[in-house]
GROMACS .gro file of C-alpha atoms in nm:
model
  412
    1UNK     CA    1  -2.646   3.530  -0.570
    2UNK     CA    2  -2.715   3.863  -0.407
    3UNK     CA    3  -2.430   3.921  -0.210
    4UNK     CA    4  -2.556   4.229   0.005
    5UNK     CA    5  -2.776   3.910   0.162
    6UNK     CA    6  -2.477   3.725   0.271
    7UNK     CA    7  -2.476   3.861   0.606
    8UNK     CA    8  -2.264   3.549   0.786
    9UNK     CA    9  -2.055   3.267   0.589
   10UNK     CA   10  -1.914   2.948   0.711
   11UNK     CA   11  -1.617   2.869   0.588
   12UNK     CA   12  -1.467   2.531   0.568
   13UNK     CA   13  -1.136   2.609   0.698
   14UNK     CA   14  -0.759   2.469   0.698
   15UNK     CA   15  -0.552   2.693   0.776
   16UNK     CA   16  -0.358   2.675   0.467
   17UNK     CA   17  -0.294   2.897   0.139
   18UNK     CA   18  -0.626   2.869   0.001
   19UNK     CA   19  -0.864   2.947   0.298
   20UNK     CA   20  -0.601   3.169   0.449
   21UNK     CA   21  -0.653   3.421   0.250
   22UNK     CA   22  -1.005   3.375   0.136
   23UNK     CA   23  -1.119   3.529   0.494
   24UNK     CA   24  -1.000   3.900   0.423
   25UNK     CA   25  -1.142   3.826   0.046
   26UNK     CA   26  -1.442   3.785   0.171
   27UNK     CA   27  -1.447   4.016   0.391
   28UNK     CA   28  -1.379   4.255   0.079
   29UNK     CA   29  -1.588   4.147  -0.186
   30UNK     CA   30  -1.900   4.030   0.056
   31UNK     CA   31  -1.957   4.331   0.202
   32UNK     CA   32  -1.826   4.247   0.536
   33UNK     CA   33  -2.005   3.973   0.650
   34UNK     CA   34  -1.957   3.765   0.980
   35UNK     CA   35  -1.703   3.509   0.893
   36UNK     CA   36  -1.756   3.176   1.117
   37UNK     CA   37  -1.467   2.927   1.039
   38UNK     CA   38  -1.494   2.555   1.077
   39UNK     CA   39  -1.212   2.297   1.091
   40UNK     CA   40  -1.221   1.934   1.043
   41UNK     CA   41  -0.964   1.760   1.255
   42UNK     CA   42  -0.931   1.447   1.039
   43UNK     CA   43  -0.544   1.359   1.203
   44UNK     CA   44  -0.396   1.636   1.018
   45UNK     CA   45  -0.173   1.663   1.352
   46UNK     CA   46   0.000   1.985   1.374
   47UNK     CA   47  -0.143   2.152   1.099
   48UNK     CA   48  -0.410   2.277   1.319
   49UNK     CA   49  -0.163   2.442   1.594
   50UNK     CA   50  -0.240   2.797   1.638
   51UNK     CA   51  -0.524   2.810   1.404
   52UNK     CA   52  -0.812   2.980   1.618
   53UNK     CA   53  -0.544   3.268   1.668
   54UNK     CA   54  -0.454   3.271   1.247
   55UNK     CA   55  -0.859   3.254   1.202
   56UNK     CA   56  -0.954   3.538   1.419
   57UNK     CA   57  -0.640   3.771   1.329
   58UNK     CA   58  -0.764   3.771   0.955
   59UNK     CA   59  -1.078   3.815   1.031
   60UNK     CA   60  -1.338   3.534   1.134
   61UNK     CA   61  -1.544   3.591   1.439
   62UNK     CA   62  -1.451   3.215   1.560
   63UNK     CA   63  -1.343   2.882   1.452
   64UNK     CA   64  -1.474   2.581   1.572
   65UNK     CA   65  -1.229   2.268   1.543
   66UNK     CA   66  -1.469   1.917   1.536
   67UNK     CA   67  -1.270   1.593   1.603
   68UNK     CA   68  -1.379   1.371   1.327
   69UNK     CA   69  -1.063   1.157   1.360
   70UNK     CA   70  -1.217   0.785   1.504
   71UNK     CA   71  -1.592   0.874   1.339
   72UNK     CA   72  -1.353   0.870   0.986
   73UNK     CA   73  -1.157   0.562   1.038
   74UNK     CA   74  -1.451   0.386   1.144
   75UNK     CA   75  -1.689   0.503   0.930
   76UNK     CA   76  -1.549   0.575   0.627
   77UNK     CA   77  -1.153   0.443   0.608
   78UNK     CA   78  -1.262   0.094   0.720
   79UNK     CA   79  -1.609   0.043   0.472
   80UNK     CA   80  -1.347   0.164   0.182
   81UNK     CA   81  -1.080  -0.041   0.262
   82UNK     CA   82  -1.329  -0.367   0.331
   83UNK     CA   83  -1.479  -0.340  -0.037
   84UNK     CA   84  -1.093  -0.305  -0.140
   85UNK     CA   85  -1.150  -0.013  -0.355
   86UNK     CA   86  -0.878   0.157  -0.515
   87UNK     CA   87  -0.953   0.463  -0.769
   88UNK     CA   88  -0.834   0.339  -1.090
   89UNK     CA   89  -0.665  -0.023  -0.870
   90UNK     CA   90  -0.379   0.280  -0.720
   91UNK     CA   91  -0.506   0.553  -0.509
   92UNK     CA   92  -0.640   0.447  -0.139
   93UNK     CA   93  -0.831   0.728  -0.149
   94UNK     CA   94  -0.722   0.934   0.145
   95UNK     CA   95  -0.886   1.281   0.019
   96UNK     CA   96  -1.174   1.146  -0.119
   97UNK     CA   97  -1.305   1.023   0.186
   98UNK     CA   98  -1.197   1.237   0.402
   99UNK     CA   99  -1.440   1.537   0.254
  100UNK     CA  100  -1.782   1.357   0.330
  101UNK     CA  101  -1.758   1.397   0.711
  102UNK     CA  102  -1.627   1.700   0.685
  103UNK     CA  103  -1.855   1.917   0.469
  104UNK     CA  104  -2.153   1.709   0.675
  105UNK     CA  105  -2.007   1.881   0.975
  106UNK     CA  106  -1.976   2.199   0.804
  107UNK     CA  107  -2.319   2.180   0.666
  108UNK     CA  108  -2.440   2.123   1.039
  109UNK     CA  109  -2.292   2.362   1.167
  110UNK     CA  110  -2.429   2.602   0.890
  111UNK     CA  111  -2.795   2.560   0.955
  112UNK     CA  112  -2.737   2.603   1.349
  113UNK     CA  113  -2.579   2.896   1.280
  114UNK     CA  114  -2.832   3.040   0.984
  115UNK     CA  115  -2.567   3.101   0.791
  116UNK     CA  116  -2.656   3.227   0.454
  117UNK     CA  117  -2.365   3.050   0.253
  118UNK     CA  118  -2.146   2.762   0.277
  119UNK     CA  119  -1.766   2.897   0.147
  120UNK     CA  120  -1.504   2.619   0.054
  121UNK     CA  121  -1.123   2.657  -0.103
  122UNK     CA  122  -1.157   2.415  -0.337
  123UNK     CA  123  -1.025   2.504  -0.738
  124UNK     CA  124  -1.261   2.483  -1.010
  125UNK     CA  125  -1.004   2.278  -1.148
  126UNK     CA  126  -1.070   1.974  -0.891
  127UNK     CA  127  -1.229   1.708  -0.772
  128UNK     CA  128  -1.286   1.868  -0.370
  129UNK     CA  129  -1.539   2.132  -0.521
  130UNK     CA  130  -1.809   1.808  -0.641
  131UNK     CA  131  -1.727   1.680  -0.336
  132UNK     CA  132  -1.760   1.914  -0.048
  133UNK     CA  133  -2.094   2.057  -0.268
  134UNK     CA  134  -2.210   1.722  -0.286
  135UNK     CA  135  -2.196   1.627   0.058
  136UNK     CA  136  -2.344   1.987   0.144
  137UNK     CA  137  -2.616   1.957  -0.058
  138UNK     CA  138  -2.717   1.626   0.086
  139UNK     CA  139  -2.747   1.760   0.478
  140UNK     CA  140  -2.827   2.154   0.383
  141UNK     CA  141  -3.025   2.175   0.071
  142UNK     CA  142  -3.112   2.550  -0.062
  143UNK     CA  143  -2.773   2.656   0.149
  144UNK     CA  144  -2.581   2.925  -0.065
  145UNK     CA  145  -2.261   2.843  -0.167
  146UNK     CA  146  -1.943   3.023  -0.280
  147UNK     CA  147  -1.598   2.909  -0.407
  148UNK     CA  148  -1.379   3.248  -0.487
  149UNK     CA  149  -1.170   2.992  -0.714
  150UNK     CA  150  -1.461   3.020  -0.951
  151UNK     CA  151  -1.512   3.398  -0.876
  152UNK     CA  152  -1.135   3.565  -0.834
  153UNK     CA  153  -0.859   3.676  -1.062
  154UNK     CA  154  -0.638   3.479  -0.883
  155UNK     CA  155  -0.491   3.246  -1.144
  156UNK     CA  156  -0.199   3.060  -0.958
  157UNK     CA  157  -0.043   2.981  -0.600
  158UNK     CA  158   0.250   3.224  -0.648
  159UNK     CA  159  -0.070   3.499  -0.681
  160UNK     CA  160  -0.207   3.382  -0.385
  161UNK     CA  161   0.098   3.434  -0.213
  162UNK     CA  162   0.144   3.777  -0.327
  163UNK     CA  163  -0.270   3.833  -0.197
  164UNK     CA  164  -0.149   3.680   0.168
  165UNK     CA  165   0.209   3.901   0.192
  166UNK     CA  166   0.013   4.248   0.079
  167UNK     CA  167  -0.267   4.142   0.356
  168UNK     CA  168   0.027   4.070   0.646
  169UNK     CA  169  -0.093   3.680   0.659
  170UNK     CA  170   0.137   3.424   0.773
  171UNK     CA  171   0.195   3.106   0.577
  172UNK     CA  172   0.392   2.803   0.704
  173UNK     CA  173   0.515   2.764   0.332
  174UNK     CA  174   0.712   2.971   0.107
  175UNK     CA  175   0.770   2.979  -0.305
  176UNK     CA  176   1.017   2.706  -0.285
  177UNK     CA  177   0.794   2.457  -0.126
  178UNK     CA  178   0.445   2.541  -0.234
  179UNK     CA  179   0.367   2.194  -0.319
  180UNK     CA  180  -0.009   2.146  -0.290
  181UNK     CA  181  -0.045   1.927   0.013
  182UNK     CA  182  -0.361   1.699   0.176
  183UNK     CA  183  -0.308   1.527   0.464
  184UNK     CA  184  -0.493   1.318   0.725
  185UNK     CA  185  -0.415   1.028   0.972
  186UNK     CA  186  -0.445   0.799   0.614
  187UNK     CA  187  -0.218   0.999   0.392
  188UNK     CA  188  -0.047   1.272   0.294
  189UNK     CA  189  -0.103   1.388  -0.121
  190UNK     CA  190   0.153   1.597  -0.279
  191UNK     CA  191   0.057   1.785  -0.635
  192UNK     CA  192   0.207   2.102  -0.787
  193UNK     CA  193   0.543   2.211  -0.883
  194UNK     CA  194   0.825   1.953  -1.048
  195UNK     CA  195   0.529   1.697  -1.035
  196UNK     CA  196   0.273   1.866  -1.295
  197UNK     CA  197   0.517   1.711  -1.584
  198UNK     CA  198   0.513   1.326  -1.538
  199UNK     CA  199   0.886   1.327  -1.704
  200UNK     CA  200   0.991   1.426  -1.396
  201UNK     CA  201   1.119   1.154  -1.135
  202UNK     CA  202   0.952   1.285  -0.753
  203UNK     CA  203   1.254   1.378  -0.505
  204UNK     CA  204   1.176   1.141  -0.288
  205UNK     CA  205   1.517   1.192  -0.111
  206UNK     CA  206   1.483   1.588  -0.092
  207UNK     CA  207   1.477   1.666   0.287
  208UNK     CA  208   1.108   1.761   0.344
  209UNK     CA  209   0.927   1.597   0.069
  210UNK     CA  210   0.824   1.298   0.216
  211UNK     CA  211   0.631   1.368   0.568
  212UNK     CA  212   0.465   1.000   0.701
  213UNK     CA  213   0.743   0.826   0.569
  214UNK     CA  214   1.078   0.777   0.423
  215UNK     CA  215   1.247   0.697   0.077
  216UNK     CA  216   1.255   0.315   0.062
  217UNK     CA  217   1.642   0.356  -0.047
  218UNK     CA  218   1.698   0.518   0.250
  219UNK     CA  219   1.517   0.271   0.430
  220UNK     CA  220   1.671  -0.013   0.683
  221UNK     CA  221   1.850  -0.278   0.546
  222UNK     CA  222   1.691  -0.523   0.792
  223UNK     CA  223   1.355  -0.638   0.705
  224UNK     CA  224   1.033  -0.633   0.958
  225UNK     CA  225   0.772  -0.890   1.015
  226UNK     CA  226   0.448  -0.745   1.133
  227UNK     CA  227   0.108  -0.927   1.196
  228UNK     CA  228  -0.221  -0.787   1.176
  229UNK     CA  229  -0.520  -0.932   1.339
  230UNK     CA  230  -0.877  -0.861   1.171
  231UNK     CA  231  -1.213  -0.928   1.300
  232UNK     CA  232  -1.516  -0.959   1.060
  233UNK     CA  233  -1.250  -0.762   0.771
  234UNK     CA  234  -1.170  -0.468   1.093
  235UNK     CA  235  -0.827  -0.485   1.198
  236UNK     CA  236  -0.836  -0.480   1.594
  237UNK     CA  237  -0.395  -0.616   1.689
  238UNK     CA  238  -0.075  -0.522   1.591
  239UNK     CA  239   0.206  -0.831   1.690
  240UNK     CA  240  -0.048  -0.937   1.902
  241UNK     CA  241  -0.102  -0.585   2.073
  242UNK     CA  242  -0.480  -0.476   2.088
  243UNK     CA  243  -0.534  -0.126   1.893
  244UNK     CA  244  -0.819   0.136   1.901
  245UNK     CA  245  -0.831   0.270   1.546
  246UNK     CA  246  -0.651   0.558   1.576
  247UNK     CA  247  -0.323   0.400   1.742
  248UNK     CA  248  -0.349   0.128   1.488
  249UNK     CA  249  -0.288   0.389   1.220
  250UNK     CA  250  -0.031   0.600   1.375
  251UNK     CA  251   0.155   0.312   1.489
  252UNK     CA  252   0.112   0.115   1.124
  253UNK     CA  253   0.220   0.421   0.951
  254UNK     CA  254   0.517   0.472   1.170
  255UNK     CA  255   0.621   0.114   1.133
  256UNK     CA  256   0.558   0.142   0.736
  257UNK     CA  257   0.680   0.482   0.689
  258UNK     CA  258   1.024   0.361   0.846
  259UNK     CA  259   1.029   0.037   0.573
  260UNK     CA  260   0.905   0.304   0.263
  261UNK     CA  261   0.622   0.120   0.189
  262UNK     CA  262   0.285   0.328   0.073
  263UNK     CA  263   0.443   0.578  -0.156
  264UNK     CA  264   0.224   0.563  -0.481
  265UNK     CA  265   0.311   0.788  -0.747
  266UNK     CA  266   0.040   0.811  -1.048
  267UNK     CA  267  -0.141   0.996  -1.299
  268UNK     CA  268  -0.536   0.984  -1.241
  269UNK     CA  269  -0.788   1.067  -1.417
  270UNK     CA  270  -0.999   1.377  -1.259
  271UNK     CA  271  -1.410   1.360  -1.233
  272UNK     CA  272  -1.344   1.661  -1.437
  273UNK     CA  273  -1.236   1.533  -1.714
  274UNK     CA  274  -0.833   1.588  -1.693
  275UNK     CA  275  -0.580   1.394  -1.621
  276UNK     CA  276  -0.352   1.511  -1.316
  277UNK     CA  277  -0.025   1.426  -1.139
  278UNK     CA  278   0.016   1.311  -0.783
  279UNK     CA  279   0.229   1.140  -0.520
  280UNK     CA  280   0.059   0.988  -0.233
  281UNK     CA  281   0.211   0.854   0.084
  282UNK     CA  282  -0.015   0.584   0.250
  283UNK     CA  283   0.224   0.326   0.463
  284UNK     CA  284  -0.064   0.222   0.710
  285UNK     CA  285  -0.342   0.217   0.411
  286UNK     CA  286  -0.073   0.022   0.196
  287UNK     CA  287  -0.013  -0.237   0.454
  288UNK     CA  288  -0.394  -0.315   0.576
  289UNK     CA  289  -0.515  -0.353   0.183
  290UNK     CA  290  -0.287  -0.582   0.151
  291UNK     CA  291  -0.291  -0.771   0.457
  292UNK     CA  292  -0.696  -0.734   0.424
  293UNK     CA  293  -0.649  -0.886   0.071
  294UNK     CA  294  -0.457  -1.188   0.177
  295UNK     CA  295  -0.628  -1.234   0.437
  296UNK     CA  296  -0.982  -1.269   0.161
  297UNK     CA  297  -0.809  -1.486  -0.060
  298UNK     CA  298  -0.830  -1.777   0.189
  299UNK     CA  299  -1.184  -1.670   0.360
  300UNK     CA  300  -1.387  -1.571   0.075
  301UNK     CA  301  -1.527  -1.808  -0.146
  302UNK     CA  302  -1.485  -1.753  -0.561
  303UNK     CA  303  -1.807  -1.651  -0.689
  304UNK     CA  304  -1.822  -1.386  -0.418
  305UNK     CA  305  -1.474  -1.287  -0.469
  306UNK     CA  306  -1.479  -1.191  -0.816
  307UNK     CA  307  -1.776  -0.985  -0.808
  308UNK     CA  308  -1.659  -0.810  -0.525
  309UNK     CA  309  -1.386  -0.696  -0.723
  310UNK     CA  310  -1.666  -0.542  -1.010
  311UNK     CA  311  -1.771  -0.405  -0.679
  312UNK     CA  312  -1.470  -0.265  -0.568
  313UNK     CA  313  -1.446  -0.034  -0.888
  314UNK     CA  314  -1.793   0.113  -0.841
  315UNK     CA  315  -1.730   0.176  -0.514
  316UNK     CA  316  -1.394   0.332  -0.566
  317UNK     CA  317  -1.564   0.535  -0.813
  318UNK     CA  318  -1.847   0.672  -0.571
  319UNK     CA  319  -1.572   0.767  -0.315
  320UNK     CA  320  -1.387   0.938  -0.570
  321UNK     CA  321  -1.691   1.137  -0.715
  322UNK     CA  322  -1.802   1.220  -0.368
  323UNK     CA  323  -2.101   1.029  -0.421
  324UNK     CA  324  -2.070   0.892  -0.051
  325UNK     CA  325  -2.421   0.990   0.090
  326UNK     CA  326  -2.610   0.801  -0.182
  327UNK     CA  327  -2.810   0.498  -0.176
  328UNK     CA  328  -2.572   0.292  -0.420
  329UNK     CA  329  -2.314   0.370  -0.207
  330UNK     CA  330  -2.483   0.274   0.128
  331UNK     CA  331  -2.631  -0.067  -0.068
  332UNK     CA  332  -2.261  -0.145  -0.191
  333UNK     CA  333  -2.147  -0.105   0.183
  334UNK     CA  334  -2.394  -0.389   0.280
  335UNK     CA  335  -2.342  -0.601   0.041
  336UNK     CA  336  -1.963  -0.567   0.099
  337UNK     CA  337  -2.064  -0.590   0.484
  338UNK     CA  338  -2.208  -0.948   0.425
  339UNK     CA  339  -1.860  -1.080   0.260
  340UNK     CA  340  -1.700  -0.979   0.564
  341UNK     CA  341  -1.856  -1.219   0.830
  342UNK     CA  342  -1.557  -1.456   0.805
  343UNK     CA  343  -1.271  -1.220   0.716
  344UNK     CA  344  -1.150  -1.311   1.073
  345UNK     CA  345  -0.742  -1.405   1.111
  346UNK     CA  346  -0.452  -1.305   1.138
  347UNK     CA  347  -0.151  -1.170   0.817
  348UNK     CA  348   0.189  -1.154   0.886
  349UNK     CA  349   0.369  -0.958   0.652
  350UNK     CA  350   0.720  -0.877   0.574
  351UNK     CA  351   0.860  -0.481   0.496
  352UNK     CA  352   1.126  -0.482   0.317
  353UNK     CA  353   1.262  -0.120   0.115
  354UNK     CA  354   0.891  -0.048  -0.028
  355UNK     CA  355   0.790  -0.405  -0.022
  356UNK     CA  356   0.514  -0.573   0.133
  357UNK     CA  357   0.551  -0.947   0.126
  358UNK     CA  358   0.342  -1.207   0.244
  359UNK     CA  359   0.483  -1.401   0.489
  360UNK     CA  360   0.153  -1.639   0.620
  361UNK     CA  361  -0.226  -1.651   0.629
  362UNK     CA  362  -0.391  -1.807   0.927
  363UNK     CA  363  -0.794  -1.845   0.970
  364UNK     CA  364  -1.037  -2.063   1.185
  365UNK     CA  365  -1.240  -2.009   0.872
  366UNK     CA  366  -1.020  -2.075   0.619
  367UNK     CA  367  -1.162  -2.236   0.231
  368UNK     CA  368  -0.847  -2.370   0.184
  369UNK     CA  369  -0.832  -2.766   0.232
  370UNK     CA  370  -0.492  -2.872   0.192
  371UNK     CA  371  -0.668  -3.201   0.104
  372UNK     CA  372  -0.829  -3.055  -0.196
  373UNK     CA  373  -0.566  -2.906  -0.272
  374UNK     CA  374  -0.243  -3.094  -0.218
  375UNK     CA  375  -0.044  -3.299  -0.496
  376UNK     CA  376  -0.024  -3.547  -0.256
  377UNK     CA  377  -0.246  -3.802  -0.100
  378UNK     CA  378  -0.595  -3.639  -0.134
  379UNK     CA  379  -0.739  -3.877   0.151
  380UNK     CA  380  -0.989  -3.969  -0.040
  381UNK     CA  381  -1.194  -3.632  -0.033
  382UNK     CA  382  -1.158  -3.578  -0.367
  383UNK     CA  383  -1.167  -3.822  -0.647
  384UNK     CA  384  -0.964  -3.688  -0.961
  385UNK     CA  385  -1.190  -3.895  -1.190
  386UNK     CA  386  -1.471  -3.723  -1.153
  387UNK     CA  387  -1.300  -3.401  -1.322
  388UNK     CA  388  -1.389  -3.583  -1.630
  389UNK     CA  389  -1.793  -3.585  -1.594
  390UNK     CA  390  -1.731  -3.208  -1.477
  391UNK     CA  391  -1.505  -3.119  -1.780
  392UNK     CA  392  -1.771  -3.330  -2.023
  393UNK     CA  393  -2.082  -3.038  -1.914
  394UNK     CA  394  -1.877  -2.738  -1.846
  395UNK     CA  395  -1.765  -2.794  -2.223
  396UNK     CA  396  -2.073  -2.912  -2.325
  397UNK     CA  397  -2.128  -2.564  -2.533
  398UNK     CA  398  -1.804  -2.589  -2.741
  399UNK     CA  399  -1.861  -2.925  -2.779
  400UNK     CA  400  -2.249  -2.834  -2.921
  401UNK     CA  401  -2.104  -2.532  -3.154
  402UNK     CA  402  -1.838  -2.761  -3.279
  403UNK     CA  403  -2.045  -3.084  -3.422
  404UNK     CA  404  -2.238  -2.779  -3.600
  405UNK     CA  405  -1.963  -2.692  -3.774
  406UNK     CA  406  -1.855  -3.010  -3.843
  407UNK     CA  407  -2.180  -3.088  -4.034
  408UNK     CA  408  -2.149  -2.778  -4.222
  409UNK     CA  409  -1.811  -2.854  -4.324
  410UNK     CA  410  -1.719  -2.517  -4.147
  411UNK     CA  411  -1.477  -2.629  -3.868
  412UNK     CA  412  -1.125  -2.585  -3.909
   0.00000   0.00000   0.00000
């Protein structure tokens, strides 16, 4: 990369450590070039206050904030949370899916600004860099792009903070606190610090650690009953209560942040290859998986239930790998759009200290026939003789292998 060329950069910006200081940087070591910043707004809340002011004063010639909030619930929270994918059956994803529309904006924006690079934050450490480059590459092929991670002698946070106190820029953290922190109307990810040795137990109680929600020991002693309404595997009601998507989140995280519930601590394996430490708080993802889950087991039928599970893993993969503008991933979200067209009903659900407990199931198109299945009078819908005829062929194989062995004087 000739860096003389780099005339004007975009820079996928946040406002925090890492892109806070990579302005001036560039500034430095790109001989001056016209810094254009660009923020996501994802429901990161206050995190964005008084960032077009922090932007310009260290050096970017504007900052453009794009409201991605409702396009990323509906468009990429919901499709992840309908194929029920978890990365490695824990993580509900929250960063992964929240880079895709991002960097898509960012590359936009790029082009109609002939920019001549794309500048992220990300470590070379991470997953964010494949994911943001990904996603670039995909809407702004050819672009330039630069991570100073991979370029700098900065080696650790406590440097960076010594980069952004010589260069007079402000930081809304300090040494004691430098955990490193995602967050977005789905979750809030805390790595760094006490947490990069998994001997050590996460302060859940320490004033400030936990932001959405609240220790579950510190939570009420009285339980909650909430009940979610879905249509086609979307939830649209809380108790009742109609919900556009982004009041159905804050108020289901508020509800489950008070109750605990969501707070998933685990060691995952990287796409890079090592294995990392995090703590994730997720009360409104927590409580629609599993209400979205329940709410399967009585509307989708076996066969397509099991494979969507095999599905559920590739998919949770893709998210993870920030393979979310590819055609697997786009075929995946059709087929899992097809087991959706009865996920219609209602969950309630009971929070209780961390716990989410089912507490009833209710669907107009609901498999399960208490007929079928009761221990009682079956009505005569189902005959329990014929079990024998269906037991005789499903066994028929063991049954085959076995009178081999038997004539070779081989069974046991």
């Amino acid at each position: 990369m000739n860096k003389d060329k780099i005339k004007k950069i975009v820079l996928a910006y946040s406002g925090g450590l890492d892109t806070s200081i990579i302005i001036p940087w560039l500034k430095e070591n790109y001989n001056n070039p016209e810094i254009i910043a660009v923020s996501g707004d994802v429901g990161q809340g206050t995190e964005l206050d008084g960032l077009e002011e922090k932007a310009k004063k260290t050096g970017a010639s504007k900052l453009y904030i794009e409201d991605l909030t409702e396009k990323f619930i509906t468009d990429f929270i919901y499709p992840t949370m309908q194929a029920d994918a978890k990365y490695e059956g824990v993580y509900l994803l929250g960063t992964a899916f929240a880079r895709p529309i991002i960097a898509k904006r960012i590359a936009e924006i790029a082009v109609a600004e002939g920019a001549d690079a794309i500048c992220h934050g990300c470590t070379g450490k991470g997953n964010d860099q494949v994911r943001f480059e990904t996603a670039i590459k995909a809407f702004a092929p050819g672009m330039a792009i630069i991570a100073p991670w991979r370029e700098w002698d900065i080696k650790t946070r406590d440097e960076e903070i010594d980069y952004a106190e010589a260069h007079n820029i402000p930081l809304k953290i300090n040494r004691a606190t430098n955990y490193s922190k995602d967050k977005n109307i789905w979750h809030l990810s805390h790595e760094g610090m006490d947490l990069e040795d998994p001997a050590n137990e996460p302060q859940y109680d320490k004033p400030g650690f936990l932001e959405i929600g609240q220790s579950p020991f510190k939570a009420p002693n009285k339980a909650e009953y909430v009940t979610l309404t879905f249509k086609k595997g979307i939830p649209v009601a809380i108790n009742g209560k109609a919900y556009a998507p982004i009041e159905l989140i804050t108020k289901l995280n508020e509800i489950g942040g008070k109750h605990g519930v969501g707070i998933d601590d685990m060691v995952e394996n990287r796409l890079v290859g090592m294995k990392s430490r995090g703590v994730y708080e997720n009360p409104a993802g927590a409580i629609l998986y599993k209400a979205h889950e329940l709410l399967e087991s009585i509307t989708v039928d076996r066969d397509t239930a099991h494979y969507k599970r095999v599905v559920a893993e590739k998919f949770s993969e893709l998210v993870y790998y920030g393979q979310w503008f590819t055609p697997l991933r786009e075929a995946l979200t059709k087929f899992v759009d097809e087991t959706q067209k009865f996920v219609t009903g209602k969950v309630k659900l009971k929070l209780y200290k961390g716990n989410i407990i089912n507490a009833g199931i209710t669907s107009k198109y609901s498999l399960f026939n208490e007929d079928f299945a009761s221990f009682g009078d079956d009505h005569g819908n189902y005959d329990q003789a014929d079990s024998a005829g269906f037991i005789n062929l499903f066994a028929l194989p063991t049954s085959a292998r076995a009178l081999m062995l038997k004539k070779n004087g081989l069974l046991k």
